[in-house]
Short mmCIF file of C-alpha atoms and ligand atoms in Angstrom, two decimals:
data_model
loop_
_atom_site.label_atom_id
_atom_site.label_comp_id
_atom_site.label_asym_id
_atom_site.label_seq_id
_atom_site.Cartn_x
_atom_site.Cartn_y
_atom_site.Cartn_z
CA UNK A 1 8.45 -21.16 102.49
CA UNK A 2 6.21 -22.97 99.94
CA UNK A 3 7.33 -22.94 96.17
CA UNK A 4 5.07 -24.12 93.25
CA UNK A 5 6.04 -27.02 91.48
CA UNK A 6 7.47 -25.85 88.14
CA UNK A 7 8.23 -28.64 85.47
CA UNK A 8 11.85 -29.50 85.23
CA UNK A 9 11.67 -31.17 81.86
CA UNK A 10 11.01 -34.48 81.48
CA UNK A 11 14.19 -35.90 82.22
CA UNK A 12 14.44 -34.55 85.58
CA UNK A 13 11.06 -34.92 86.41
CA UNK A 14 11.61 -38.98 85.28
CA UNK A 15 14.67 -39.34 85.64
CA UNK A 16 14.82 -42.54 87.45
CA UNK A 17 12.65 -44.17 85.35
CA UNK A 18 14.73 -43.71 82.06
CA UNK A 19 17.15 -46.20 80.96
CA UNK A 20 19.79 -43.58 80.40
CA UNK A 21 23.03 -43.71 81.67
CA UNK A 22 23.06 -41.50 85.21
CA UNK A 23 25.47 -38.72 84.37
CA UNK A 24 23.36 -37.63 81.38
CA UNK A 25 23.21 -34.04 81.31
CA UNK A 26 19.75 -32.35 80.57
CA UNK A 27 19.37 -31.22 77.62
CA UNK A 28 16.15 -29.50 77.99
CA UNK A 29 13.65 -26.99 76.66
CA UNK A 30 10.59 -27.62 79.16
CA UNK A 31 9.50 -30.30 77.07
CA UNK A 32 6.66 -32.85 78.59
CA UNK A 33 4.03 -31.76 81.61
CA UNK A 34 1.52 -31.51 78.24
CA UNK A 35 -2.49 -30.80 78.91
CA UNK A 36 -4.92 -33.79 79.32
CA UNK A 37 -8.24 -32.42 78.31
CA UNK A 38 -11.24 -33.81 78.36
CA UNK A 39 -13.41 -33.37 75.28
CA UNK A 40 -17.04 -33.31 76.13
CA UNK A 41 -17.49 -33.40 72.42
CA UNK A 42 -16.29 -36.75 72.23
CA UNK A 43 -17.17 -38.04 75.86
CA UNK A 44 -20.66 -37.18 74.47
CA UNK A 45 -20.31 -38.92 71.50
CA UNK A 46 -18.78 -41.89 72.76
CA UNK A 47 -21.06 -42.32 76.32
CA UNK A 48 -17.86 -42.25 77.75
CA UNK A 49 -14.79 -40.02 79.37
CA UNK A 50 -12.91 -39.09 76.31
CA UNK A 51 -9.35 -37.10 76.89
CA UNK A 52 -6.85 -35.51 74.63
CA UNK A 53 -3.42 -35.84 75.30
CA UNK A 54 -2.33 -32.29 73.77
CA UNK A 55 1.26 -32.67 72.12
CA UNK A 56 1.31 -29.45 70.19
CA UNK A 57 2.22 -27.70 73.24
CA UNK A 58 5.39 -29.45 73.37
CA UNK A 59 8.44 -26.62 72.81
CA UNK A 60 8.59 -27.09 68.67
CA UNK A 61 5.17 -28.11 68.80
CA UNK A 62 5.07 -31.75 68.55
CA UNK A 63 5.74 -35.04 70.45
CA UNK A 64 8.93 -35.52 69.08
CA UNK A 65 10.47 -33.03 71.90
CA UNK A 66 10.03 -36.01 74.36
CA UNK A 67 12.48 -38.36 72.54
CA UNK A 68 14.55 -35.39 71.49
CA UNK A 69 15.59 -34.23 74.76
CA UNK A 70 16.34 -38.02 75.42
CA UNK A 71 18.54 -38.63 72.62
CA UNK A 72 20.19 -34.88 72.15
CA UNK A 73 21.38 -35.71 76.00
CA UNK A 74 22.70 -38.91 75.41
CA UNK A 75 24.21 -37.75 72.34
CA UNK A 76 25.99 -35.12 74.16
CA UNK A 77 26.78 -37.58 76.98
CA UNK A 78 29.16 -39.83 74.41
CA UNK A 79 30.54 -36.89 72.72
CA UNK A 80 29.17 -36.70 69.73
CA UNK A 81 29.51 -32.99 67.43
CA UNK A 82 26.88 -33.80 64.69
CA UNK A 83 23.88 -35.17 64.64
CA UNK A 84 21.19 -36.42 62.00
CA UNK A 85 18.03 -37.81 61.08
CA UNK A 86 15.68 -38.17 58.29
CA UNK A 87 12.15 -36.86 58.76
CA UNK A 88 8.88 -36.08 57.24
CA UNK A 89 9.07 -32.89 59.50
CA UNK A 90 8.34 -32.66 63.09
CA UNK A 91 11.43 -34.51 63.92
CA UNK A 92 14.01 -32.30 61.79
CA UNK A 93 12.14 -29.15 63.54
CA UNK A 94 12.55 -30.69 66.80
CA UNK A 95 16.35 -32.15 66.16
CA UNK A 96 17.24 -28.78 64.78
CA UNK A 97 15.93 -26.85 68.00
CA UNK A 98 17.53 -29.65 70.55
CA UNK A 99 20.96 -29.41 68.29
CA UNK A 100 21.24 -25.96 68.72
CA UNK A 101 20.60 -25.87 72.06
CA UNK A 102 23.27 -28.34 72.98
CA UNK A 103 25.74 -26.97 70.18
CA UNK A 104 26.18 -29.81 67.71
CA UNK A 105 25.73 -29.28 64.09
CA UNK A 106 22.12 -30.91 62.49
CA UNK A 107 22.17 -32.48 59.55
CA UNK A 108 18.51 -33.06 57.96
CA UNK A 109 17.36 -35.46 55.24
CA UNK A 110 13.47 -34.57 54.21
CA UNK A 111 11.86 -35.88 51.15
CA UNK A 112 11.90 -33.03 48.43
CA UNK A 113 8.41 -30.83 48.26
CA UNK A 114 6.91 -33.28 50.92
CA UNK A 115 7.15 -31.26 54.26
CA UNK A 116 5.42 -28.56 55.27
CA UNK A 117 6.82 -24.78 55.05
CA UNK A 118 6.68 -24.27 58.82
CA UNK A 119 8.24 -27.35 59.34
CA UNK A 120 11.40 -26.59 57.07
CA UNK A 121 11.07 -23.05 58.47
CA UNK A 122 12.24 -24.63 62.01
CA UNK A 123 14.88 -26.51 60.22
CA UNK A 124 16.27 -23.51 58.68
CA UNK A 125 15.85 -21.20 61.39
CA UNK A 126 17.67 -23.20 63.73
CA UNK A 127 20.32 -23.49 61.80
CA UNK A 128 20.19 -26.92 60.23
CA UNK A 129 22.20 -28.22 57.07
CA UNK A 130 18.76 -29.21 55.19
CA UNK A 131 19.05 -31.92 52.59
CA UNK A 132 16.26 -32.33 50.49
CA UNK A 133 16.05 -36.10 49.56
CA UNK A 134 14.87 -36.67 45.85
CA UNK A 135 12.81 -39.81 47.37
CA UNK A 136 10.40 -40.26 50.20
CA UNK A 137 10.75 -40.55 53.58
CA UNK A 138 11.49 -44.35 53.99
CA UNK A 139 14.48 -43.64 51.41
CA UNK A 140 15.92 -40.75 53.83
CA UNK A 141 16.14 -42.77 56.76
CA UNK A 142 18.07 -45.22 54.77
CA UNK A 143 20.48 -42.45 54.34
CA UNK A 144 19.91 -41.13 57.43
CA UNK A 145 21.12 -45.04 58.76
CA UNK A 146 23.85 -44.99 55.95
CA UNK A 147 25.35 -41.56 57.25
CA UNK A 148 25.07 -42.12 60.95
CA UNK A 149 27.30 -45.89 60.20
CA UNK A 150 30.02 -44.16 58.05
CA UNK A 151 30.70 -40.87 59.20
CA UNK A 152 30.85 -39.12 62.68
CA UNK A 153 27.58 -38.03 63.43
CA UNK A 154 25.14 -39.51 66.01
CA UNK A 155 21.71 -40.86 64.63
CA UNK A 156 18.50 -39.87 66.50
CA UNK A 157 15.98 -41.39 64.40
CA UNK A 158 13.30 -43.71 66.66
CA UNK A 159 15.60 -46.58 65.68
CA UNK A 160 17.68 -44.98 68.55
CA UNK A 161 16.14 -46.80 71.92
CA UNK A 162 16.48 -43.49 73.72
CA UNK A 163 14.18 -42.13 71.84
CA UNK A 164 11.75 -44.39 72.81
CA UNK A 165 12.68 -43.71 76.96
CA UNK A 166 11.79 -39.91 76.28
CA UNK A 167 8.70 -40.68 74.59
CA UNK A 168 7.55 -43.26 77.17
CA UNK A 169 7.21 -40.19 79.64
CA UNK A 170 3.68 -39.15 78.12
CA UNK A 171 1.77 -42.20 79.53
CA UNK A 172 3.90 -41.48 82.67
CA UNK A 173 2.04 -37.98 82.61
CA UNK A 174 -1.35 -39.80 81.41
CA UNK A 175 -1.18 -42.29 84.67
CA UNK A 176 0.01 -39.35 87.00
CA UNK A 177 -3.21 -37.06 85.97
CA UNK A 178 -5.79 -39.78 85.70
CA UNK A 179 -4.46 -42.15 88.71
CA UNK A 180 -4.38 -44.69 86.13
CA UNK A 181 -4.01 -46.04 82.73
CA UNK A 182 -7.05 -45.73 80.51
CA UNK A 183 -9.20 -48.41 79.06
CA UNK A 184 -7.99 -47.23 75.45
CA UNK A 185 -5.06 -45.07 73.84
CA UNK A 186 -5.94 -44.10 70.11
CA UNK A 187 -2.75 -41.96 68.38
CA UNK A 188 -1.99 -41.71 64.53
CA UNK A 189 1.03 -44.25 63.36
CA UNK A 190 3.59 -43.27 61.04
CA UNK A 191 7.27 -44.50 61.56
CA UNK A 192 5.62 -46.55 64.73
CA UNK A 193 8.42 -45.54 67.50
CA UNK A 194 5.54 -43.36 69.08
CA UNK A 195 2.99 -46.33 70.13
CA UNK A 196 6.10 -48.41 70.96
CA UNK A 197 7.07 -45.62 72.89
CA UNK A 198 3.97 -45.07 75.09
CA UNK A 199 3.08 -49.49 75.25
CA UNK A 200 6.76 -49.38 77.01
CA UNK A 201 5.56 -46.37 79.58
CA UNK A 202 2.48 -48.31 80.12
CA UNK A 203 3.92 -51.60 80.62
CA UNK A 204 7.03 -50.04 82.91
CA UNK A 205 4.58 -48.00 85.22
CA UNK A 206 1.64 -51.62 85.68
CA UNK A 207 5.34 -53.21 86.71
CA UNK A 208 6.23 -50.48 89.07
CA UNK A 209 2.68 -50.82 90.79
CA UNK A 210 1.91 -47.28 89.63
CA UNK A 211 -0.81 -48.53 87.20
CA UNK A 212 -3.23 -51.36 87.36
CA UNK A 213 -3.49 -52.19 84.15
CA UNK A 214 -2.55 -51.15 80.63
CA UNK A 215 -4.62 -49.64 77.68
CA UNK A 216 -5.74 -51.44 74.34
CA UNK A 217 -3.86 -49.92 72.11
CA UNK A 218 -5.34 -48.64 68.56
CA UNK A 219 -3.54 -46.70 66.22
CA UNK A 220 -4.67 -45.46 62.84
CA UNK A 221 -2.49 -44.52 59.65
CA UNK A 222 -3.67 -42.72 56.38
CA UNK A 223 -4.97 -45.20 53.46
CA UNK A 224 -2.87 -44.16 51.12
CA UNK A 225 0.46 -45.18 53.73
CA UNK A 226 -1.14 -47.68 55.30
CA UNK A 227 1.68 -50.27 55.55
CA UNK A 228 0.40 -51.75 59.23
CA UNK A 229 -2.75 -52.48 58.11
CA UNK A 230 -2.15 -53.97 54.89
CA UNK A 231 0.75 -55.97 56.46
CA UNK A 232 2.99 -55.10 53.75
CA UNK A 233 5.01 -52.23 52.85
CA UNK A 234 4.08 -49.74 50.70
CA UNK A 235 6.27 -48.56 47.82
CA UNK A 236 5.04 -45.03 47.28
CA UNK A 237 2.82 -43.77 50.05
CA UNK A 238 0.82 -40.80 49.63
CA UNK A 239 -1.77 -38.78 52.33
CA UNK A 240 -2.48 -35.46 52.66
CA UNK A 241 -1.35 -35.69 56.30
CA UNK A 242 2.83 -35.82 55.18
CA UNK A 243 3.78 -36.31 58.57
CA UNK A 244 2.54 -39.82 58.71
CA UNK A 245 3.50 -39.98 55.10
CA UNK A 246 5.70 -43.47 55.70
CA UNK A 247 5.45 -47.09 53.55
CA UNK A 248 7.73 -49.21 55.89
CA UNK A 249 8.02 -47.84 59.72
CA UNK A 250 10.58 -48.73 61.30
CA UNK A 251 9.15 -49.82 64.67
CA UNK A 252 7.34 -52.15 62.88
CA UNK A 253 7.55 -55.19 65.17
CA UNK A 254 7.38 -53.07 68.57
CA UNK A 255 4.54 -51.47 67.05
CA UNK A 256 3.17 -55.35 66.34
CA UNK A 257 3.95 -56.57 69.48
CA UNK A 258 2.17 -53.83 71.51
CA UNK A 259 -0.96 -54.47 69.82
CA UNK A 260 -0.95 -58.24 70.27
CA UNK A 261 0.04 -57.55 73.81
CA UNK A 262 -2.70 -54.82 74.65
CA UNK A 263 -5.30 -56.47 72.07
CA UNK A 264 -5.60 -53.48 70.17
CA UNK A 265 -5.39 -53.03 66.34
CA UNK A 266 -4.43 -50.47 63.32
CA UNK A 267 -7.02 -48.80 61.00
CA UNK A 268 -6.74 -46.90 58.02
CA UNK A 269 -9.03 -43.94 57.28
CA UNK A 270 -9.31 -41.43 54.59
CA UNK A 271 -7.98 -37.96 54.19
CA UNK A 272 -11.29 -36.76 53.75
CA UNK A 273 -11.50 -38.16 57.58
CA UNK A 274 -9.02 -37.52 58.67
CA UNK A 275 -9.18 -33.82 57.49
CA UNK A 276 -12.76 -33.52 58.51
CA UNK A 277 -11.84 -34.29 62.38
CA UNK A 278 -9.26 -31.90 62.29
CA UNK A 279 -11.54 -29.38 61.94
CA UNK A 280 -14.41 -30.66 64.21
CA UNK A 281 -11.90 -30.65 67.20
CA UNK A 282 -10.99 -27.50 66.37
CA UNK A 283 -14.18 -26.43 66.24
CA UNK A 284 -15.81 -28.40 69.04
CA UNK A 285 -12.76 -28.57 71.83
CA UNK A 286 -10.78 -25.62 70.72
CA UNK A 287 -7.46 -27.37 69.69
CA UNK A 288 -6.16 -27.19 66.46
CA UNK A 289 -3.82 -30.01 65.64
CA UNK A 290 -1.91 -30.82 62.38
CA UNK A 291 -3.77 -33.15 60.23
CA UNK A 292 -1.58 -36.52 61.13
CA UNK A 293 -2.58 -35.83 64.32
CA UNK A 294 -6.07 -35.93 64.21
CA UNK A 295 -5.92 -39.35 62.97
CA UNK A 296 -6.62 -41.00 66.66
CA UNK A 297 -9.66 -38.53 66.79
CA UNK A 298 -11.10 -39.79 63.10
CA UNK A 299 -10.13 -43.24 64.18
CA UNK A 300 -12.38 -42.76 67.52
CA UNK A 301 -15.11 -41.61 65.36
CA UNK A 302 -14.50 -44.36 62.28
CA UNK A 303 -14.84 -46.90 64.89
CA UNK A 304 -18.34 -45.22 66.84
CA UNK A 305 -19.86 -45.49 63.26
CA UNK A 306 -18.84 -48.91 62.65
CA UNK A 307 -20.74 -50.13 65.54
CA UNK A 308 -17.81 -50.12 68.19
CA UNK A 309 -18.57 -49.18 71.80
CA UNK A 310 -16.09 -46.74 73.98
CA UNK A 311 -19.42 -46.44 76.29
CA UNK A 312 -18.63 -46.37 80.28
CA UNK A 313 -14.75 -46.34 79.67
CA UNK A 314 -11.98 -43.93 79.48
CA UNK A 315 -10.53 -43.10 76.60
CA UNK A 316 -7.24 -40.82 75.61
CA UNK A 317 -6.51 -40.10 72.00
CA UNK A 318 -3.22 -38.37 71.41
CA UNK A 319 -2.63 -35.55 69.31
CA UNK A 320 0.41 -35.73 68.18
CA UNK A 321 1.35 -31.78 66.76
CA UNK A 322 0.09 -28.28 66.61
CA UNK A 323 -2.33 -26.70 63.67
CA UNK A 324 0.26 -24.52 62.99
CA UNK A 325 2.38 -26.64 61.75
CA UNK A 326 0.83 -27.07 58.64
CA UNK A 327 -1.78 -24.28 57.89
CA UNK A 328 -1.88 -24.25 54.24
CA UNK A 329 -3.19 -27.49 54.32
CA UNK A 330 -5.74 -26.68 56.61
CA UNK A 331 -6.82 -23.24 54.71
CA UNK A 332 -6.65 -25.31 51.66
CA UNK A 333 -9.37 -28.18 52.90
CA UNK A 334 -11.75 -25.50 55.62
CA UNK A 335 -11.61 -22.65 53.12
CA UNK A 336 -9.86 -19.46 51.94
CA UNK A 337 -9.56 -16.31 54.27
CA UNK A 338 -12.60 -14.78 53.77
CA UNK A 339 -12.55 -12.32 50.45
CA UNK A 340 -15.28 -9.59 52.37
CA UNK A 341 -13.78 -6.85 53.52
CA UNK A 342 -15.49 -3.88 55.25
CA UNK A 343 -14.98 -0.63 56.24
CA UNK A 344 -13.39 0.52 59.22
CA UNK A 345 -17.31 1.30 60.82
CA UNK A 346 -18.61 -0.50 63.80
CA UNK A 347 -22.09 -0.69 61.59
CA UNK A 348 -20.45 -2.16 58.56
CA UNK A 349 -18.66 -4.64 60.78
CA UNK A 350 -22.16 -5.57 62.74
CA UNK A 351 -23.79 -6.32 59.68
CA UNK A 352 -21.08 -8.01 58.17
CA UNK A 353 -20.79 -10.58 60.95
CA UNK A 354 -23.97 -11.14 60.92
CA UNK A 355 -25.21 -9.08 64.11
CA UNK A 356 -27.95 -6.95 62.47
C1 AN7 B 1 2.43 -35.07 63.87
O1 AN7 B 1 8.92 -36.26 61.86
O2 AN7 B 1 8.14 -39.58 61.37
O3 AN7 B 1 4.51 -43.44 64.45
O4 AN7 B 1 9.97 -37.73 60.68
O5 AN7 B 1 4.96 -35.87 62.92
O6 AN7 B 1 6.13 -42.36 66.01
O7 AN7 B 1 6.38 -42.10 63.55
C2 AN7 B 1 6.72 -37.89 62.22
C3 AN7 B 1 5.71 -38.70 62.68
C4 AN7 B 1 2.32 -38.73 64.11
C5 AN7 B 1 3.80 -40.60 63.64
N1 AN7 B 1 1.99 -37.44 64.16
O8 AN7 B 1 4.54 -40.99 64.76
C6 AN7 B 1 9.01 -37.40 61.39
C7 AN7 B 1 7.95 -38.39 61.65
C8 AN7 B 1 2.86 -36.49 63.77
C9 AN7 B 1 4.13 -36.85 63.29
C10 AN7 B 1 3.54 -39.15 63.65
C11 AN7 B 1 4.46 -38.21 63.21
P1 AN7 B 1 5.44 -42.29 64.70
#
């Protein structure tokens, strides 16, 4: 009898290749096995093969599910009850949902008024003790760091390794689809543990003889939290895109050394950019990402109108979370719901959109 293959998870799908210690249980919500699509948009742009790497469809709608499942598991492994970390968002959602699935208590440190509702709607909802930080996000993980050393709860911040061995899994899944590793990987940058995450997936799978080579690696941040680029930290960030809303990262030097190693670089580009390519891909390839994560795809098109060629090679940009994540934003910047409203007449409604 044949079966189709129906994703595990990504720790038992990669098990073997995580550096994890074997009796790990799964803690799992179906995370991983995201879509690769290829934008003809931006292939057409670019003269090249252009993919997205589609991380909204992760289980809480981001890419921090990969690490999660990683470090909830190991967590759980060495006992631990409680668990925290601080967050501009996506990983308190994603910690929350992981927490409650494994039954340990989450404890959340967000900077006050600086993450989105839907975001500190998952918090809530899954039952997180939600502290709002008066400070910004860089201040929180201090805590977050401070809390984890003096009291009995288990830190899963990205300055926990496993993180990084769950998040490593989506170039796994890039390789796998595209039988190897691109010419270029473009993602947004915030706290850094997310490039450091896939240049160790990259590097593991050209050892393993599953790739032939590895990707340059560029990453782009917000210029108003810009840190990377400016090669300093910065004091009091501020973007429109909170998620990557972050003055010192704390990958910092794994995010350094995978760009010396792959020969890549960081770039900062406006919100105004940044905003605007959230809507194009929306518009154009039909996936509406938060706007941190449309960063890579502004950073693609930053670097076509500076003069820099993508022509002939493959390219995959990773988008890092899903629209919904952060819709006022995005009905703030495209627009308000529309104030015409018609009868309930099939004429009225023809002429209204347009049709007559
Ligand atoms: C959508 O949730 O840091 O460079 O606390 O939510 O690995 O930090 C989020 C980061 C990109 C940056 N895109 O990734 C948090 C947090 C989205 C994000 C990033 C984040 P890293």
């Amino acid at each position: 009898m044949s079966t189709t293959h129906q994703w595990r998870g990504l720790i038992e799908e990669y098990r073997e290749l995580l550096d994890i210690p074997a009796a790990t249980p799964a803690i799992t919500l179906g995370e991983g096995g995201t879509p690769l699509v290829h934008s003809e948009w931006l292939s057409g742009v670019t003269g090249g093969d252009v993919w997205i790497k589609v991380e909204g469809a992760n289980p809480t709608g981001s890419f921090k599910d990969r690490g999660m499942t990683a470090a909830i598991s190991v967590a759980v492994h060495e006992g631990a009850k409680a668990c925290v970390c601080a967050s501009t968002g996506n990983t308190s959602a994603s910690m929350a949902a992981y927490a409650a699935k494994a039954g340990l208590t989450p404890i959340v440190l967000v900077p006050d008024g600086k993450i989105s509702a839907s975001k500190m709607a998952q918090a809530l909802v899954h039952g997180a003790q939600v502290l709002r930080v008066r400070g910004n996000f860089d201040d929180c993980l201090k805590m977050s760091r401070g809390l984890a050393e003096h009291y009995p709860v288990a830190l899963v911040n990205s300055v926990n390794p496993v993180r990084l061995e769950g998040q490593k899994t989506a170039s796994f899944e890039v390789v796998d689809r595209l039988g190897d590793a691109p010419d270029f990987h473009l993602m947004p940058i915030g706290n850094a543990g997310n490039m450091s995450a896939y240049w160790l997936g990259y590097t593991q799978y050209l050892a393993a003889g599953k790739a032939t080579r590895t990707p340059v690696m560029r990453a782009f941040q917000a210029e108003g939290a810009a840190p990377l680029v400016l090669g300093r930290p910065v004091e009091h960030p501020e973007t429109r895109a909170t998620a990557i809303r972050i003055g010192n990262p704390a990958s910092w030097k794994l995010a350094e050394a995978a760009k010396a190693a792959s020969g890549g670089r960081f770039k900062a580009l406006s919100d105004d950019q940044i905003l605007a390519a959230q809507a194009e891909l929306a518009r154009r390839d039909g996936i509406f990402v938060e706007p941190a994560s449309a960063a890579g795809v502004a950073g693609l098109l930053a670097d076509v109108a500076a003069g820099d060629s993508y022509a002939g090679k493959v390219t995959v940009i990773t988008v890092t979370g899903h629209g919904l994540k952060d819709t006022v934003t995005a009905l703030e910047y495209f627009g308000e719901v529309p104030d015409v409203v018609v009868d309930a007449d099939i004429d009225a409604a023809a002429a209204a959109a347009g049709l007559i």
